[in-house]
PDB file of C-alpha atoms and ligand atoms in Angstrom:
ATOM      1  CA  UNK S   1     -15.680 -20.525  -3.217  1.00 62.00           C
ATOM      2  CA  UNK S   2     -16.434 -17.151  -4.990  1.00 71.00           C
ATOM      3  CA  UNK S   3     -14.381 -15.978  -7.825  1.00 88.00           C
ATOM      4  CA  UNK S   4     -12.567 -13.467  -5.688  1.00 91.00           C
ATOM      5  CA  UNK S   5     -11.652 -16.222  -3.237  1.00 92.00           C
ATOM      6  CA  UNK S   6     -10.454 -18.461  -5.983  1.00 94.00           C
ATOM      7  CA  UNK S   7      -8.381 -15.865  -7.617  1.00 97.00           C
ATOM      8  CA  UNK S   8      -6.933 -14.843  -4.216  1.00 97.00           C
ATOM      9  CA  UNK S   9      -5.913 -18.201  -3.496  1.00 96.00           C
ATOM     10  CA  UNK S  10      -4.361 -18.315  -6.959  1.00 97.00           C
ATOM     11  CA  UNK S  11      -2.461 -15.210  -6.620  1.00 98.00           C
ATOM     12  CA  UNK S  12      -1.203 -16.438  -3.041  1.00 98.00           C
ATOM     13  CA  UNK S  13      -0.022 -19.711  -4.469  1.00 98.00           C
ATOM     14  CA  UNK S  14       1.841 -17.822  -7.395  1.00 98.00           C
ATOM     15  CA  UNK S  15       3.406 -15.664  -4.582  1.00 98.00           C
ATOM     16  CA  UNK S  16       4.656 -18.505  -2.616  1.00 98.00           C
ATOM     17  CA  UNK S  17       6.095 -20.146  -5.656  1.00 98.00           C
ATOM     18  CA  UNK S  18       7.830 -16.780  -6.617  1.00 98.00           C
ATOM     19  CA  UNK S  19       9.524 -16.633  -3.274  1.00 98.00           C
ATOM     20  CA  UNK S  20      10.573 -20.247  -3.738  1.00 98.00           C
ATOM     21  CA  UNK S  21      12.117 -19.733  -6.900  1.00 98.00           C
ATOM     22  CA  UNK S  22      13.934 -16.741  -5.556  1.00 98.00           C
ATOM     23  CA  UNK S  23      15.408 -18.764  -2.841  1.00 98.00           C
ATOM     24  CA  UNK S  24      13.412 -16.962  -0.385  1.00 98.00           C
ATOM     25  CA  UNK S  25      11.095 -18.492   2.319  1.00 98.00           C
ATOM     26  CA  UNK S  26       7.666 -19.057   1.128  1.00 98.00           C
ATOM     27  CA  UNK S  27       6.083 -16.324   3.267  1.00 98.00           C
ATOM     28  CA  UNK S  28       8.878 -13.631   2.487  1.00 98.00           C
ATOM     29  CA  UNK S  29       6.516 -11.343   0.683  1.00 98.00           C
ATOM     30  CA  UNK S  30       3.149 -10.732   2.036  1.00 98.00           C
ATOM     31  CA  UNK S  31      -0.060 -10.150  -0.100  1.00 98.00           C
ATOM     32  CA  UNK S  32      -1.973  -6.916  -0.087  1.00 98.00           C
ATOM     33  CA  UNK S  33      -5.318  -7.282  -1.926  1.00 98.00           C
ATOM     34  CA  UNK S  34      -6.158  -3.945  -3.406  1.00 98.00           C
ATOM     35  CA  UNK S  35      -9.978  -3.350  -3.043  1.00 97.00           C
ATOM     36  CA  UNK S  36     -10.210   0.156  -4.306  1.00 97.00           C
ATOM     37  CA  UNK S  37     -13.315   0.989  -6.113  1.00 95.00           C
ATOM     38  CA  UNK S  38     -14.924  -2.378  -5.332  1.00 95.00           C
ATOM     39  CA  UNK S  39     -17.949  -2.405  -2.855  1.00 94.00           C
ATOM     40  CA  UNK S  40     -18.076  -4.180   0.316  1.00 94.00           C
ATOM     41  CA  UNK S  41     -20.087  -6.923  -1.250  1.00 93.00           C
ATOM     42  CA  UNK S  42     -16.973  -7.824  -3.495  1.00 93.00           C
ATOM     43  CA  UNK S  43     -14.628  -7.565  -0.596  1.00 96.00           C
ATOM     44  CA  UNK S  44     -16.623 -10.011   1.650  1.00 96.00           C
ATOM     45  CA  UNK S  45     -15.740 -13.232  -0.299  1.00 95.00           C
ATOM     46  CA  UNK S  46     -12.065 -12.411   0.079  1.00 96.00           C
ATOM     47  CA  UNK S  47     -12.317 -11.718   3.864  1.00 97.00           C
ATOM     48  CA  UNK S  48     -14.159 -15.107   4.124  1.00 96.00           C
ATOM     49  CA  UNK S  49     -11.166 -16.985   2.869  1.00 95.00           C
ATOM     50  CA  UNK S  50      -9.315 -15.745   5.954  1.00 96.00           C
ATOM     51  CA  UNK S  51      -7.316 -13.034   4.247  1.00 97.00           C
ATOM     52  CA  UNK S  52      -6.803  -9.818   6.529  1.00 98.00           C
ATOM     53  CA  UNK S  53      -4.345  -7.473   4.379  1.00 98.00           C
ATOM     54  CA  UNK S  54      -6.281  -5.113   1.947  1.00 98.00           C
ATOM     55  CA  UNK S  55      -5.498  -1.693   0.518  1.00 98.00           C
ATOM     56  CA  UNK S  56      -7.428   1.431  -0.569  1.00 98.00           C
ATOM     57  CA  UNK S  57      -6.173   4.619  -2.443  1.00 97.00           C
ATOM     58  CA  UNK S  58      -8.618   6.991  -0.945  1.00 97.00           C
ATOM     59  CA  UNK S  59      -9.337   7.933   2.553  1.00 98.00           C
ATOM     60  CA  UNK S  60     -12.852   8.770   2.098  1.00 97.00           C
ATOM     61  CA  UNK S  61     -13.408   5.449   0.343  1.00 97.00           C
ATOM     62  CA  UNK S  62     -11.969   3.612   3.054  1.00 98.00           C
ATOM     63  CA  UNK S  63     -14.144   5.427   5.822  1.00 97.00           C
ATOM     64  CA  UNK S  64     -17.334   4.677   3.917  1.00 96.00           C
ATOM     65  CA  UNK S  65     -16.380   0.930   3.191  1.00 97.00           C
ATOM     66  CA  UNK S  66     -14.235  -0.361   6.154  1.00 97.00           C
ATOM     67  CA  UNK S  67     -15.900   0.374   9.567  1.00 96.00           C
ATOM     68  CA  UNK S  68     -18.729  -1.947   9.017  1.00 96.00           C
ATOM     69  CA  UNK S  69     -16.335  -4.656   7.612  1.00 97.00           C
ATOM     70  CA  UNK S  70     -13.867  -4.220  10.464  1.00 97.00           C
ATOM     71  CA  UNK S  71     -16.885  -5.003  13.041  1.00 96.00           C
ATOM     72  CA  UNK S  72     -17.171  -8.412  11.412  1.00 97.00           C
ATOM     73  CA  UNK S  73     -13.362  -8.796  10.863  1.00 98.00           C
ATOM     74  CA  UNK S  74     -11.564  -6.999  13.539  1.00 97.00           C
ATOM     75  CA  UNK S  75      -8.145  -8.147  12.627  1.00 98.00           C
ATOM     76  CA  UNK S  76      -8.024  -6.744   9.195  1.00 98.00           C
ATOM     77  CA  UNK S  77      -4.784  -4.661   8.411  1.00 98.00           C
ATOM     78  CA  UNK S  78      -5.778  -1.829   6.041  1.00 98.00           C
ATOM     79  CA  UNK S  79      -2.982  -0.114   3.860  1.00 98.00           C
ATOM     80  CA  UNK S  80      -3.395   3.422   2.233  1.00 98.00           C
ATOM     81  CA  UNK S  81      -1.662   3.229  -1.134  1.00 98.00           C
ATOM     82  CA  UNK S  82      -2.881   6.476  -2.759  1.00 98.00           C
ATOM     83  CA  UNK S  83      -1.716  10.025  -2.363  1.00 97.00           C
ATOM     84  CA  UNK S  84      -2.757  11.765   0.859  1.00 98.00           C
ATOM     85  CA  UNK S  85      -3.851  15.141   1.275  1.00 97.00           C
ATOM     86  CA  UNK S  86      -2.285  16.698   4.384  1.00 97.00           C
ATOM     87  CA  UNK S  87      -5.814  17.814   5.782  1.00 97.00           C
ATOM     88  CA  UNK S  88      -6.787  14.133   5.770  1.00 98.00           C
ATOM     89  CA  UNK S  89      -3.965  12.848   7.808  1.00 98.00           C
ATOM     90  CA  UNK S  90      -5.874  12.666  11.036  1.00 98.00           C
ATOM     91  CA  UNK S  91      -8.634  10.513   9.123  1.00 98.00           C
ATOM     92  CA  UNK S  92      -5.968   8.366   7.386  1.00 98.00           C
ATOM     93  CA  UNK S  93      -4.430   7.680  10.974  1.00 98.00           C
ATOM     94  CA  UNK S  94      -7.696   6.882  12.431  1.00 98.00           C
ATOM     95  CA  UNK S  95      -8.699   4.355   9.593  1.00 98.00           C
ATOM     96  CA  UNK S  96      -5.426   2.708   8.222  1.00 98.00           C
ATOM     97  CA  UNK S  97      -2.869   0.552   9.765  1.00 98.00           C
ATOM     98  CA  UNK S  98      -0.330   1.169   7.291  1.00 98.00           C
ATOM     99  CA  UNK S  99       0.390   4.215   5.145  1.00 98.00           C
ATOM    100  CA  UNK S 100       2.562   3.313   2.011  1.00 98.00           C
ATOM    101  CA  UNK S 101       2.122   6.689   0.073  1.00 98.00           C
ATOM    102  CA  UNK S 102       4.295   9.012   2.269  1.00 98.00           C
ATOM    103  CA  UNK S 103       5.438  11.147  -0.675  1.00 98.00           C
ATOM    104  CA  UNK S 104       6.542  14.694   0.384  1.00 98.00           C
ATOM    105  CA  UNK S 105       7.606  16.529   3.524  1.00 98.00           C
ATOM    106  CA  UNK S 106       4.050  18.175   4.103  1.00 98.00           C
ATOM    107  CA  UNK S 107       2.442  14.778   4.322  1.00 98.00           C
ATOM    108  CA  UNK S 108       5.150  13.464   6.525  1.00 98.00           C
ATOM    109  CA  UNK S 109       4.760  16.269   8.979  1.00 98.00           C
ATOM    110  CA  UNK S 110       0.931  15.946   8.907  1.00 98.00           C
ATOM    111  CA  UNK S 111       1.132  12.347   9.762  1.00 98.00           C
ATOM    112  CA  UNK S 112       3.323  12.830  12.530  1.00 98.00           C
ATOM    113  CA  UNK S 113       0.958  15.554  14.141  1.00 98.00           C
ATOM    114  CA  UNK S 114      -1.978  13.383  13.587  1.00 98.00           C
ATOM    115  CA  UNK S 115      -0.224  10.353  15.266  1.00 98.00           C
ATOM    116  CA  UNK S 116       0.515  12.268  18.270  1.00 98.00           C
ATOM    117  CA  UNK S 117      -3.085  13.625  18.436  1.00 97.00           C
ATOM    118  CA  UNK S 118      -4.653  10.293  17.839  1.00 97.00           C
ATOM    119  CA  UNK S 119      -2.496   7.977  19.747  1.00 96.00           C
ATOM    120  CA  UNK S 120      -2.156   5.673  16.751  1.00 97.00           C
ATOM    121  CA  UNK S 121       0.899   5.106  15.014  1.00 98.00           C
ATOM    122  CA  UNK S 122       0.307   3.317  11.462  1.00 98.00           C
ATOM    123  CA  UNK S 123       3.424   1.982  10.061  1.00 98.00           C
ATOM    124  CA  UNK S 124       4.905   4.218   7.016  1.00 98.00           C
ATOM    125  CA  UNK S 125       6.437   3.498   3.734  1.00 99.00           C
ATOM    126  CA  UNK S 126       8.061   6.244   1.963  1.00 99.00           C
ATOM    127  CA  UNK S 127       6.897   6.384  -1.896  1.00 98.00           C
ATOM    128  CA  UNK S 128       9.947   6.792  -4.178  1.00 98.00           C
ATOM    129  CA  UNK S 129       9.352   8.147  -7.578  1.00 98.00           C
ATOM    130  CA  UNK S 130      11.946   5.768  -9.251  1.00 98.00           C
ATOM    131  CA  UNK S 131      10.922   6.703 -12.630  1.00 98.00           C
ATOM    132  CA  UNK S 132      11.256  10.624 -12.080  1.00 98.00           C
ATOM    133  CA  UNK S 133       7.669  10.952 -13.705  1.00 97.00           C
ATOM    134  CA  UNK S 134       6.459  14.375 -13.563  1.00 95.00           C
ATOM    135  CA  UNK S 135       2.833  13.381 -13.045  1.00 94.00           C
ATOM    136  CA  UNK S 136       3.704  10.885 -10.320  1.00 95.00           C
ATOM    137  CA  UNK S 137       4.196  11.285  -6.480  1.00 95.00           C
ATOM    138  CA  UNK S 138       7.029  10.308  -4.533  1.00 98.00           C
ATOM    139  CA  UNK S 139      10.410  11.390  -3.326  1.00 98.00           C
ATOM    140  CA  UNK S 140      13.065  11.800  -5.957  1.00 98.00           C
ATOM    141  CA  UNK S 141      15.670   9.284  -5.849  1.00 98.00           C
ATOM    142  CA  UNK S 142      18.530  11.584  -4.704  1.00 98.00           C
ATOM    143  CA  UNK S 143      16.434  12.683  -1.794  1.00 98.00           C
ATOM    144  CA  UNK S 144      15.453   9.713  -0.222  1.00 98.00           C
ATOM    145  CA  UNK S 145      18.349   9.270   2.217  1.00 98.00           C
ATOM    146  CA  UNK S 146      17.622  12.748   3.567  1.00 98.00           C
ATOM    147  CA  UNK S 147      13.757  12.285   3.653  1.00 98.00           C
ATOM    148  CA  UNK S 148      14.047   8.979   5.484  1.00 98.00           C
ATOM    149  CA  UNK S 149      16.266  10.438   7.864  1.00 98.00           C
ATOM    150  CA  UNK S 150      13.974  13.324   8.619  1.00 98.00           C
ATOM    151  CA  UNK S 151      10.823  11.131   8.898  1.00 98.00           C
ATOM    152  CA  UNK S 152      12.743   8.834  11.376  1.00 98.00           C
ATOM    153  CA  UNK S 153      14.895  11.285  13.530  1.00 98.00           C
ATOM    154  CA  UNK S 154      12.856  14.522  13.404  1.00 98.00           C
ATOM    155  CA  UNK S 155       9.345  13.260  13.012  1.00 98.00           C
ATOM    156  CA  UNK S 156       9.710   9.978  14.808  1.00 98.00           C
ATOM    157  CA  UNK S 157       7.615   8.354  12.253  1.00 98.00           C
ATOM    158  CA  UNK S 158       7.565   4.537  12.318  1.00 98.00           C
ATOM    159  CA  UNK S 159       9.059   4.052   8.800  1.00 98.00           C
ATOM    160  CA  UNK S 160       8.901   0.543   7.775  1.00 98.00           C
ATOM    161  CA  UNK S 161      10.218   0.507   4.212  1.00 98.00           C
ATOM    162  CA  UNK S 162      10.065   2.214   0.750  1.00 99.00           C
ATOM    163  CA  UNK S 163       7.426   1.838  -1.867  1.00 98.00           C
ATOM    164  CA  UNK S 164       7.464   2.362  -5.510  1.00 98.00           C
ATOM    165  CA  UNK S 165       5.125   2.358  -8.570  1.00 98.00           C
ATOM    166  CA  UNK S 166       7.273   1.933 -11.772  1.00 98.00           C
ATOM    167  CA  UNK S 167       6.304   3.580 -15.028  1.00 97.00           C
ATOM    168  CA  UNK S 168       3.349   1.895 -16.785  1.00 95.00           C
ATOM    169  CA  UNK S 169       5.665   1.134 -19.824  1.00 94.00           C
ATOM    170  CA  UNK S 170       8.894  -0.660 -19.906  1.00 96.00           C
ATOM    171  CA  UNK S 171      10.721  -3.154 -17.729  1.00 98.00           C
ATOM    172  CA  UNK S 172       9.835  -2.765 -14.017  1.00 98.00           C
ATOM    173  CA  UNK S 173      12.980  -4.633 -12.914  1.00 98.00           C
ATOM    174  CA  UNK S 174      15.555  -1.897 -12.797  1.00 98.00           C
ATOM    175  CA  UNK S 175      12.935   0.211 -10.769  1.00 98.00           C
ATOM    176  CA  UNK S 176      12.589  -2.793  -8.320  1.00 98.00           C
ATOM    177  CA  UNK S 177      16.319  -3.157  -8.065  1.00 98.00           C
ATOM    178  CA  UNK S 178      16.916   0.535  -7.452  1.00 98.00           C
ATOM    179  CA  UNK S 179      14.221   0.436  -4.526  1.00 98.00           C
ATOM    180  CA  UNK S 180      16.103  -2.385  -3.158  1.00 98.00           C
ATOM    181  CA  UNK S 181      19.291  -0.668  -3.063  1.00 98.00           C
ATOM    182  CA  UNK S 182      17.869   2.631  -1.755  1.00 98.00           C
ATOM    183  CA  UNK S 183      16.201   0.457   1.143  1.00 98.00           C
ATOM    184  CA  UNK S 184      19.532  -1.130   1.749  1.00 98.00           C
ATOM    185  CA  UNK S 185      21.388   2.327   1.787  1.00 97.00           C
ATOM    186  CA  UNK S 186      18.903   3.697   4.419  1.00 97.00           C
ATOM    187  CA  UNK S 187      18.677   0.489   6.452  1.00 97.00           C
ATOM    188  CA  UNK S 188      14.963  -0.253   5.863  1.00 98.00           C
ATOM    189  CA  UNK S 189      13.629  -3.859   5.736  1.00 98.00           C
ATOM    190  CA  UNK S 190      10.573  -3.249   4.018  1.00 98.00           C
ATOM    191  CA  UNK S 191       9.985  -3.208   0.198  1.00 98.00           C
ATOM    192  CA  UNK S 192       6.478  -2.611  -1.129  1.00 99.00           C
ATOM    193  CA  UNK S 193       6.626  -3.423  -4.897  1.00 98.00           C
ATOM    194  CA  UNK S 194       4.899  -5.403  -7.242  1.00 98.00           C
ATOM    195  CA  UNK S 195       1.118  -5.305  -8.669  1.00 98.00           C
ATOM    196  CA  UNK S 196      -1.006  -7.557 -10.632  1.00 98.00           C
ATOM    197  CA  UNK S 197       1.242  -7.598 -13.838  1.00 97.00           C
ATOM    198  CA  UNK S 198       4.788  -7.605 -12.230  1.00 98.00           C
ATOM    199  CA  UNK S 199       4.568  -9.180  -8.647  1.00 98.00           C
ATOM    200  CA  UNK S 200       6.522 -12.059  -9.581  1.00 98.00           C
ATOM    201  CA  UNK S 201       9.319  -9.846 -10.865  1.00 98.00           C
ATOM    202  CA  UNK S 202       9.129  -7.815  -7.954  1.00 98.00           C
ATOM    203  CA  UNK S 203       9.550 -11.032  -5.631  1.00 98.00           C
ATOM    204  CA  UNK S 204      12.624 -11.998  -7.694  1.00 98.00           C
ATOM    205  CA  UNK S 205      14.020  -8.458  -6.693  1.00 98.00           C
ATOM    206  CA  UNK S 206      13.311  -8.700  -3.181  1.00 98.00           C
ATOM    207  CA  UNK S 207       9.812  -7.307  -2.584  1.00 98.00           C
ATOM    208  CA  UNK S 208       8.498  -8.082   0.857  1.00 98.00           C
ATOM    209  CA  UNK S 209       4.908  -6.688   0.094  1.00 98.00           C
ATOM    210  CA  UNK S 210       3.112  -6.817  -3.189  1.00 98.00           C
ATOM    211  CA  UNK S 211       0.020  -4.845  -4.016  1.00 98.00           C
ATOM    212  CA  UNK S 212      -2.396  -6.795  -6.027  1.00 98.00           C
ATOM    213  CA  UNK S 213      -5.800  -5.618  -7.240  1.00 98.00           C
ATOM    214  CA  UNK S 214      -7.345  -6.826 -10.585  1.00 97.00           C
ATOM    215  CA  UNK S 215      -5.530 -10.388 -10.574  1.00 97.00           C
ATOM    216  CA  UNK S 216      -7.754 -10.911  -7.275  1.00 97.00           C
ATOM    217  CA  UNK S 217     -10.991  -8.707  -7.810  1.00 96.00           C
ATOM    218  CA  UNK S 218     -11.124  -8.516 -11.551  1.00 93.00           C
ATOM    219  CA  UNK S 219     -11.462  -5.304 -13.696  1.00 92.00           C
ATOM    220  CA  UNK S 220     -11.999  -2.352 -11.399  1.00 90.00           C
ATOM    221  CA  UNK S 221     -15.309  -0.273 -11.656  1.00 88.00           C
ATOM    222  CA  UNK S 222     -14.751   3.071 -13.077  1.00 88.00           C
ATOM    223  CA  UNK S 223     -14.661   5.054  -9.941  1.00 89.00           C
ATOM    224  CA  UNK S 224     -14.713   4.739  -6.190  1.00 91.00           C
ATOM    225  CA  UNK S 225     -17.226   2.688  -4.150  1.00 86.00           C
ATOM    226  CA  UNK S 226     -19.679   5.043  -2.566  1.00 69.00           C
ATOM    227  CA  UNK S 227     -19.324   7.119  -5.669  1.00 49.00           C
ATOM    228  CA  UNK S 228     -17.229  10.373  -4.912  1.00 45.00           C
ATOM    229  CA  UNK S 229     -17.622  12.700  -7.882  1.00 42.00           C
ATOM    230  CA  UNK S 230     -14.670  12.291 -10.400  1.00 42.00           C
ATOM    231  CA  UNK S 231     -14.002  15.889  -9.751  1.00 44.00           C
ATOM    232  CA  UNK S 232     -12.494  14.973  -6.402  1.00 42.00           C
ATOM    233  CA  UNK S 233     -10.015  12.619  -8.104  1.00 40.00           C
ATOM    234  CA  UNK S 234      -6.353  13.858  -7.660  1.00 41.00           C
TER     235      UNK S 234
HETATM  236  C1  PLP U 301      -4.391   0.272  -7.905  1.00 87.60           C
HETATM  237  C2  PLP U 301      -2.931  -0.001  -7.291  1.00 87.60           C
HETATM  238  C3  PLP U 301      -2.409  -1.239  -7.173  1.00 87.60           C
HETATM  239  C4  PLP U 301      -3.205  -2.606  -7.860  1.00 87.60           C
HETATM  240  O1  PLP U 301      -3.061  -2.527  -9.172  1.00 87.60           O
HETATM  241  P1  PLP U 301      -3.396  -3.886 -10.025  1.00 87.60           P
HETATM  242  O2  PLP U 301      -2.633  -3.855 -11.351  1.00 87.60           O
HETATM  243  O3  PLP U 301      -4.886  -3.853 -10.143  1.00 87.60           O
HETATM  244  O4  PLP U 301      -2.860  -4.930  -9.272  1.00 87.60           O
HETATM  245  C5  PLP U 301      -1.021  -1.332  -6.801  1.00 87.60           C
HETATM  246  N1  PLP U 301      -0.499  -0.271  -6.120  1.00 87.60           N
HETATM  247  C6  PLP U 301      -1.031   0.911  -6.310  1.00 87.60           C
HETATM  248  C7  PLP U 301      -0.333   2.108  -5.883  1.00 87.60           C
HETATM  249  C8  PLP U 301      -2.341   1.216  -6.817  1.00 87.60           C
HETATM  250  O5  PLP U 301      -2.808   2.454  -6.816  1.00 87.60           O
END
């Protein structure tokens, strides 16, 4: 098996063990392999192991990488985990099965319109800025309840849960706990939290979906696969 295949199996085993330690079923948290910046050649070994759940952080990179891979692996479930520009909502609805980065009202509205037009309804996660970081996207903690209500009731978006990216420094556990309590308050079952460095902590705090990149694919190349110029980065 390839390196990525071996590492993927190792992460999956750690994830099952973390679920068991938390007294949860072994499959309580699903693994999303984050393939951003890696080309199709790097993704194929993971697909060959039978893994089907992947994530990208840019619409354009997903559009160049995934259609050909999907022809060979039609049951892939592709997640968007990066900030979405509202003018790319229709493209996102066409290429992704799950949008984890619903992080502002304009994006929610654009997604709802695009879903009506495209006749596809990717499941959505509301991204919460648990650390109140100025440079980071996401709904402020105090606005989550109203925003989720608007997404579900006014826009009829298929909201599956909440997502967070804790601040890079410091203990992520309080952020995971906060997200869990917000999800409980809003009656949402899905909790997308946990990355390569902290997914076991996230599982202990109730994660149902972990987003793991470098622990599966190794260090990331410097920019998107298919080389969008750096000036396009958000
Ligand atoms: C890149 C990324 C990940 C994966 O990060 P790793 O530390 O490589 O596992 C997870 N979530 C989001 C939102 C990301 O942008």
